[in-house]
Coordinates of C-alpha atoms in Angstrom, one line a residue:
X366 CA -35.4 -40.5 -95.4
X367 CA -36.6 -44.1 -96.1
X368 CA -36.9 -44.8 -99.9
X369 CA -38.9 -47.1 -102.0
X370 CA -38.4 -48.6 -105.6
X371 CA -41.0 -48.3 -108.1
X372 CA -41.5 -50.5 -111.3
X373 CA -44.4 -50.3 -113.5
X374 CA -46.3 -53.6 -113.1
X375 CA -44.0 -55.3 -110.8
X376 CA -45.1 -56.4 -107.1
X377 CA -41.8 -56.5 -105.6
X378 CA -38.2 -55.3 -106.1
X379 CA -34.8 -56.0 -104.5
X380 CA -32.3 -53.2 -104.9
X381 CA -28.7 -54.3 -104.5
X382 CA -26.0 -51.5 -103.4
X383 CA -24.8 -50.2 -106.9
X384 CA -21.2 -49.6 -107.9
X385 CA -19.5 -49.3 -111.3
X386 CA -20.4 -50.7 -114.8
X387 CA -18.3 -51.6 -117.6
X388 CA -20.8 -53.1 -120.1
X389 CA -20.3 -55.0 -123.3
X390 CA -21.7 -58.1 -125.2
X391 CA -19.0 -60.2 -123.4
X392 CA -18.9 -58.9 -119.8
X393 CA -20.4 -56.6 -117.5
X394 CA -18.9 -56.1 -114.0
X395 CA -20.1 -54.5 -110.7
X396 CA -19.0 -54.4 -107.2
X397 CA -17.4 -57.2 -105.3
X398 CA -19.9 -59.9 -104.9
X399 CA -20.1 -62.2 -108.1
X400 CA -23.6 -62.9 -109.6
X401 CA -23.0 -64.4 -113.0
X402 CA -25.5 -64.1 -116.0
X403 CA -25.8 -66.0 -119.1
X404 CA -27.3 -64.5 -122.4
X405 CA -29.1 -67.1 -124.3
X406 CA -29.6 -65.0 -127.4
X407 CA -33.2 -65.6 -127.3
X408 CA -35.2 -62.5 -128.1
X409 CA -39.0 -62.3 -126.9
X410 CA -41.6 -60.1 -127.7
X411 CA -43.6 -60.7 -124.6
X412 CA -42.9 -58.6 -121.5
X413 CA -43.7 -60.3 -118.2
X414 CA -44.8 -58.0 -115.2
X415 CA -44.4 -59.8 -111.7
X416 CA -41.3 -59.6 -109.7
X417 CA -37.8 -58.1 -110.5
X418 CA -34.9 -58.2 -109.0
X419 CA -32.2 -55.3 -109.4
X420 CA -28.8 -56.6 -109.6
X421 CA -25.5 -54.3 -109.0
X422 CA -23.1 -56.5 -107.8
X423 CA -20.2 -58.5 -109.8
X424 CA -21.6 -59.6 -112.9
X425 CA -20.2 -61.5 -116.1
X426 CA -22.3 -61.9 -119.0
X427 CA -21.8 -64.6 -121.8
X428 CA -23.3 -64.4 -125.1
X429 CA -24.2 -68.1 -126.4
X430 CA -22.8 -69.1 -129.5
X431 CA -19.7 -67.0 -129.1
X432 CA -17.8 -68.6 -126.2
X433 CA -17.9 -72.0 -127.8
X434 CA -18.3 -73.6 -124.4
X435 CA -19.4 -77.5 -124.0
X436 CA -23.0 -77.9 -122.6
X437 CA -23.0 -80.3 -119.9
X438 CA -25.6 -80.8 -117.4
X439 CA -27.0 -82.5 -114.3
X440 CA -26.5 -86.2 -114.1
X441 CA -29.5 -88.6 -114.8
X442 CA -31.5 -89.0 -112.1
X443 CA -29.9 -86.5 -110.0
X444 CA -32.5 -83.5 -109.7
X445 CA -35.5 -83.2 -107.3
X446 CA -38.2 -80.7 -108.6
X447 CA -40.3 -78.7 -106.2
X448 CA -43.2 -77.6 -108.2
X449 CA -44.8 -75.0 -106.1
X450 CA -49.0 -75.4 -106.7
X451 CA -50.4 -74.4 -103.4
X452 CA -51.3 -70.6 -104.1
X453 CA -54.4 -69.1 -103.9
X454 CA -54.5 -67.1 -107.1
X455 CA -56.9 -64.4 -105.7
X456 CA -56.2 -61.7 -108.5
X457 CA -57.5 -64.1 -111.1
X458 CA -60.9 -63.8 -109.6
X459 CA -61.8 -67.4 -110.4
X460 CA -63.5 -70.1 -108.6
X461 CA -60.2 -72.1 -108.1
X462 CA -56.5 -71.4 -107.8
X463 CA -55.1 -70.0 -111.0
X464 CA -52.7 -72.8 -111.4
X465 CA -55.5 -75.5 -112.0
X466 CA -57.6 -73.5 -114.4
X467 CA -57.7 -75.0 -118.0
X468 CA -55.1 -73.6 -120.6
X469 CA -56.4 -75.0 -123.6
X470 CA -58.0 -77.8 -122.1
X471 CA -55.2 -78.7 -119.7
X472 CA -54.6 -77.6 -116.1
X473 CA -52.0 -74.9 -116.1
X474 CA -49.9 -76.6 -113.5
X475 CA -49.4 -79.8 -115.6
X476 CA -47.6 -78.1 -118.5
X477 CA -44.5 -77.7 -116.6
X478 CA -45.1 -80.8 -114.7
X479 CA -45.0 -82.8 -117.9
X480 CA -42.2 -80.8 -119.0
X481 CA -39.9 -81.8 -116.0
X482 CA -41.2 -85.3 -116.0
X483 CA -40.0 -86.0 -119.5
X484 CA -36.2 -85.0 -118.6
X485 CA -33.6 -87.7 -117.6
X486 CA -32.0 -85.6 -115.4
X487 CA -35.1 -85.4 -113.1
X488 CA -35.6 -88.2 -110.5
X489 CA -38.7 -87.0 -108.6
X490 CA -41.3 -84.5 -108.6
X491 CA -42.6 -83.1 -105.2
X492 CA -45.7 -81.2 -105.4
X493 CA -46.5 -78.9 -102.7
X494 CA -50.3 -78.4 -102.9
X495 CA -53.6 -78.6 -101.0
X496 CA -54.6 -82.2 -100.8
X497 CA -58.0 -81.5 -102.7
X498 CA -56.0 -81.1 -105.8
X499 CA -53.6 -84.2 -105.4
X500 CA -55.8 -86.1 -108.1
X501 CA -54.7 -83.9 -110.8
X502 CA -51.4 -84.9 -110.6
X503 CA -52.1 -88.7 -109.4
X504 CA -54.0 -89.1 -112.6
X505 CA -50.9 -88.8 -114.6
X506 CA -48.9 -91.7 -113.1
X507 CA -49.4 -93.9 -116.0
X508 CA -47.9 -91.3 -118.2
X509 CA -44.7 -90.3 -116.3
X510 CA -41.4 -92.3 -115.2
X511 CA -40.5 -90.1 -112.3
X512 CA -41.3 -90.3 -108.7
X513 CA -44.3 -88.4 -107.4
X514 CA -44.4 -87.0 -103.7
X515 CA -46.8 -84.5 -102.2
X516 CA -46.4 -82.2 -99.4
X517 CA -48.5 -79.4 -97.8
X518 CA -48.1 -75.9 -98.8
X519 CA -47.0 -73.1 -95.8
X520 CA -48.3 -69.8 -95.0
X521 CA -45.8 -68.0 -97.1
X522 CA -43.7 -69.2 -100.3
X523 CA -40.5 -69.9 -98.2
X524 CA -42.6 -72.3 -95.9
X525 CA -43.6 -74.2 -98.8
X526 CA -40.4 -74.5 -100.2
X527 CA -39.0 -75.7 -96.7
X528 CA -42.0 -78.2 -97.0
X529 CA -41.1 -79.6 -100.3
X530 CA -37.2 -79.6 -99.3
X531 CA -38.2 -82.1 -96.3
X532 CA -39.4 -84.4 -98.9
X533 CA -36.3 -84.4 -101.2
X534 CA -34.6 -87.6 -101.9
X535 CA -31.1 -87.9 -99.9
X536 CA -29.3 -88.8 -103.1
X537 CA -30.2 -85.7 -105.1
X538 CA -27.4 -83.2 -106.2
X539 CA -29.9 -80.5 -107.1
X540 CA -33.1 -78.8 -106.0
X541 CA -35.0 -77.1 -108.9
X542 CA -37.8 -75.2 -107.5
X543 CA -40.5 -73.8 -109.9
X544 CA -44.0 -72.2 -109.7
X545 CA -46.6 -74.2 -111.5
X546 CA -48.1 -70.8 -112.7
X547 CA -45.3 -70.8 -115.2
X548 CA -46.7 -73.2 -117.5
X549 CA -44.5 -72.1 -120.6
X550 CA -41.0 -73.1 -119.5
X551 CA -38.7 -74.7 -121.9
X552 CA -36.8 -77.8 -121.7
X553 CA -33.6 -75.8 -122.9
X554 CA -34.0 -73.1 -120.4
X555 CA -34.1 -75.9 -117.7
X556 CA -31.3 -77.4 -118.8
X557 CA -29.2 -74.1 -119.0
X558 CA -30.1 -73.3 -115.2
X559 CA -29.6 -76.8 -114.2
X560 CA -25.9 -76.6 -115.7
X561 CA -25.4 -73.2 -113.9
X562 CA -26.8 -74.4 -110.7
X563 CA -24.5 -77.3 -110.7
X564 CA -21.5 -75.2 -111.6
X565 CA -22.0 -72.4 -109.1
X566 CA -24.3 -74.0 -106.4
X567 CA -27.3 -71.7 -107.0
X568 CA -28.8 -70.5 -110.4
X569 CA -31.9 -68.6 -111.3
X570 CA -33.5 -67.9 -114.7
X571 CA -34.1 -64.2 -115.5
X572 CA -34.7 -61.8 -118.2
X573 CA -33.4 -58.2 -118.6
X574 CA -36.0 -55.7 -117.5
X575 CA -37.2 -53.7 -120.6
X576 CA -39.2 -50.9 -118.7
X577 CA -37.7 -47.5 -117.3
X578 CA -37.4 -48.0 -113.5
X579 CA -37.3 -45.2 -111.1
X580 CA -36.5 -45.3 -107.5
X581 CA -38.9 -43.0 -105.4
X582 CA -38.8 -41.7 -101.8
X583 CA -41.4 -42.2 -99.2
X584 CA -43.3 -39.0 -100.6
X585 CA -43.4 -40.3 -104.0
X586 CA -40.7 -37.9 -105.4
X587 CA -38.3 -39.4 -107.8
X588 CA -34.8 -39.9 -106.4
X589 CA -33.2 -41.5 -109.4
X590 CA -33.7 -43.4 -112.6
X591 CA -31.8 -46.9 -112.5
X592 CA -29.8 -48.2 -115.2
X593 CA -31.7 -50.9 -116.8
X594 CA -28.3 -52.7 -117.8
X595 CA -28.0 -53.9 -114.4
X596 CA -31.9 -54.9 -113.8
X597 CA -33.0 -58.4 -114.1
X598 CA -36.6 -59.9 -113.7
X599 CA -36.4 -63.1 -111.5
X600 CA -38.3 -66.1 -113.0
X601 CA -38.4 -69.8 -112.2
X602 CA -36.9 -72.6 -112.0
X603 CA -34.5 -71.5 -109.3
X604 CA -31.8 -74.3 -108.9
X605 CA -29.9 -74.8 -105.7
X606 CA -27.5 -77.5 -104.3
X607 CA -29.5 -79.4 -101.2
X608 CA -26.8 -78.8 -98.8
X609 CA -26.8 -74.9 -99.7
X610 CA -30.4 -74.4 -99.5
X611 CA -30.6 -76.5 -96.1
X612 CA -27.9 -74.1 -94.6
X613 CA -29.8 -71.2 -95.9
X614 CA -32.9 -72.1 -94.2
X615 CA -31.2 -72.8 -91.0
X616 CA -30.0 -69.3 -91.3
X617 CA -33.3 -67.8 -92.2
X618 CA -35.1 -69.5 -89.3
X619 CA -32.3 -68.5 -86.9
X620 CA -32.7 -64.7 -87.7
X621 CA -36.5 -64.9 -88.7
X622 CA -35.7 -63.6 -92.0
X623 CA -38.5 -63.0 -94.6
X624 CA -37.6 -63.8 -98.4
X625 CA -39.3 -63.1 -101.4
X626 CA -37.7 -65.8 -103.6
X627 CA -35.7 -69.1 -103.6
X628 CA -32.2 -67.7 -104.3
X629 CA -32.7 -64.9 -101.6
X630 CA -32.4 -67.8 -99.0
X631 CA -28.9 -68.5 -100.4
X632 CA -28.0 -64.6 -100.8
X633 CA -28.2 -64.3 -97.1
X634 CA -25.3 -66.8 -97.0
X635 CA -23.3 -64.4 -99.1
X636 CA -23.0 -67.4 -101.5
X637 CA -22.8 -66.2 -105.3
X638 CA -26.0 -66.6 -107.5
X639 CA -25.8 -67.3 -111.2
X640 CA -28.7 -65.6 -113.3
X641 CA -29.2 -67.8 -116.3
X642 CA -31.2 -65.6 -119.1
X643 CA -34.5 -67.1 -119.8
X644 CA -37.1 -66.2 -122.2
X645 CA -39.7 -63.6 -122.0
X646 CA -42.5 -66.4 -122.9
X647 CA -41.9 -68.0 -119.4
X648 CA -44.8 -65.9 -118.2
X649 CA -46.4 -66.3 -114.7
X650 CA -50.1 -66.6 -115.2
X651 CA -51.8 -64.4 -112.5
X652 CA -54.5 -62.4 -114.2
X653 CA -57.1 -63.2 -117.0
X654 CA -55.0 -61.4 -119.4
X655 CA -52.0 -63.8 -118.7
X656 CA -54.2 -66.5 -119.6
X657 CA -55.3 -65.1 -123.0
X658 CA -51.3 -64.1 -123.5
X659 CA -50.5 -67.9 -122.5
X660 CA -53.1 -69.2 -125.0
X661 CA -51.7 -67.0 -127.7
X662 CA -48.2 -68.2 -127.1
X663 CA -49.2 -71.8 -127.3
X664 CA -51.2 -71.2 -130.5
X665 CA -47.8 -70.0 -131.9
X666 CA -46.4 -73.4 -131.0
X667 CA -43.8 -71.7 -128.6
X668 CA -45.5 -73.3 -125.4
X669 CA -45.0 -76.5 -123.2
X670 CA -45.8 -79.7 -123.9
X671 CA -49.3 -81.7 -123.5
X672 CA -49.3 -85.3 -122.3

C-alpha cells in the first residue's frame, strides 16, 4: 500500500529509512549514513510552517557551549552566494512576488542581501531573478562591497539554482544558496553553516520540528506517529562545495531526478550532509500572516539589518 507523510502546515516532507535511536544532549545516532547536526542553544517561540525533512540516519548532535571547540569559518572572499529571488509568490495574493513586498519600508529580498553583502567571507552575490526586478538590487551598488551578478530563474527551484551555479566564480570554495523570502537570517547562523559546509562538504540550516507528525496511508489512516527527536525542518542557507554541487547536478540531470531542496542534490551522491541548528525566527515569508510575523520580529530587534 502506497503511503504518504502528513505534517500540519508543511508543504513537503522527506522520510529517510528509520533505524535506532540513542538520544542525549551530546549525541544521537541512527543507521549508517552520517548526517551531523549542531545545536546552537538558541530557543525560539516562533514556529515556521513550510518544508521539513525527517532525518533518521546517523546523527551526531553537539550542544554549543559544552564542547569548547574553536570557531573557524570560510576564508575571506571565498564564498559565492546564490540568492534565489525568482519565485512568483502566488499564496501571498499580492500584485508582485512576495520577496519584493515592503517589510517595514524595505523590500523583503534586500534584508538577506545586505546581511550577506557585509560579510568578509562573501566574494559575490548572484541574484537569480526576473530582469524586471534587477533594479532593486542594482540600486544598492554604492552601499555594498561585493560583486553583483544576475542570472535568470528556471521553471523549478533546481533549475534556478543551476542557473546561478553557472555564474559562480571559478575560485570560490563554497556556494551558499539562500531563499530571498527568508529576510531574518542572522550573520551568526550563516557563519555556523559556512563552517559546517567547509568541514563536511555540504551543510544546511535546520530547526527541530515541534509539531506531532503522523505517517498516513493512501486512504488517510494513520500508520504511525513519528519520533520528533529525529525530525528537522530545513531552512536556508544551504552550503555546498562547488565541485560537489556540480557532480550532484550531473547525476540529477543524467537520471532526470526531481529534488525539493539544494542539499537533496548532494544526497543523491550519497554524500553526508551536516545539519546546523538555526533559529526559529528564520521564517519564510509566504503568506500575509508571515509578513505580519516578520514585522513583529523586526520590531523586537531580532531581525536582519537595513542599509
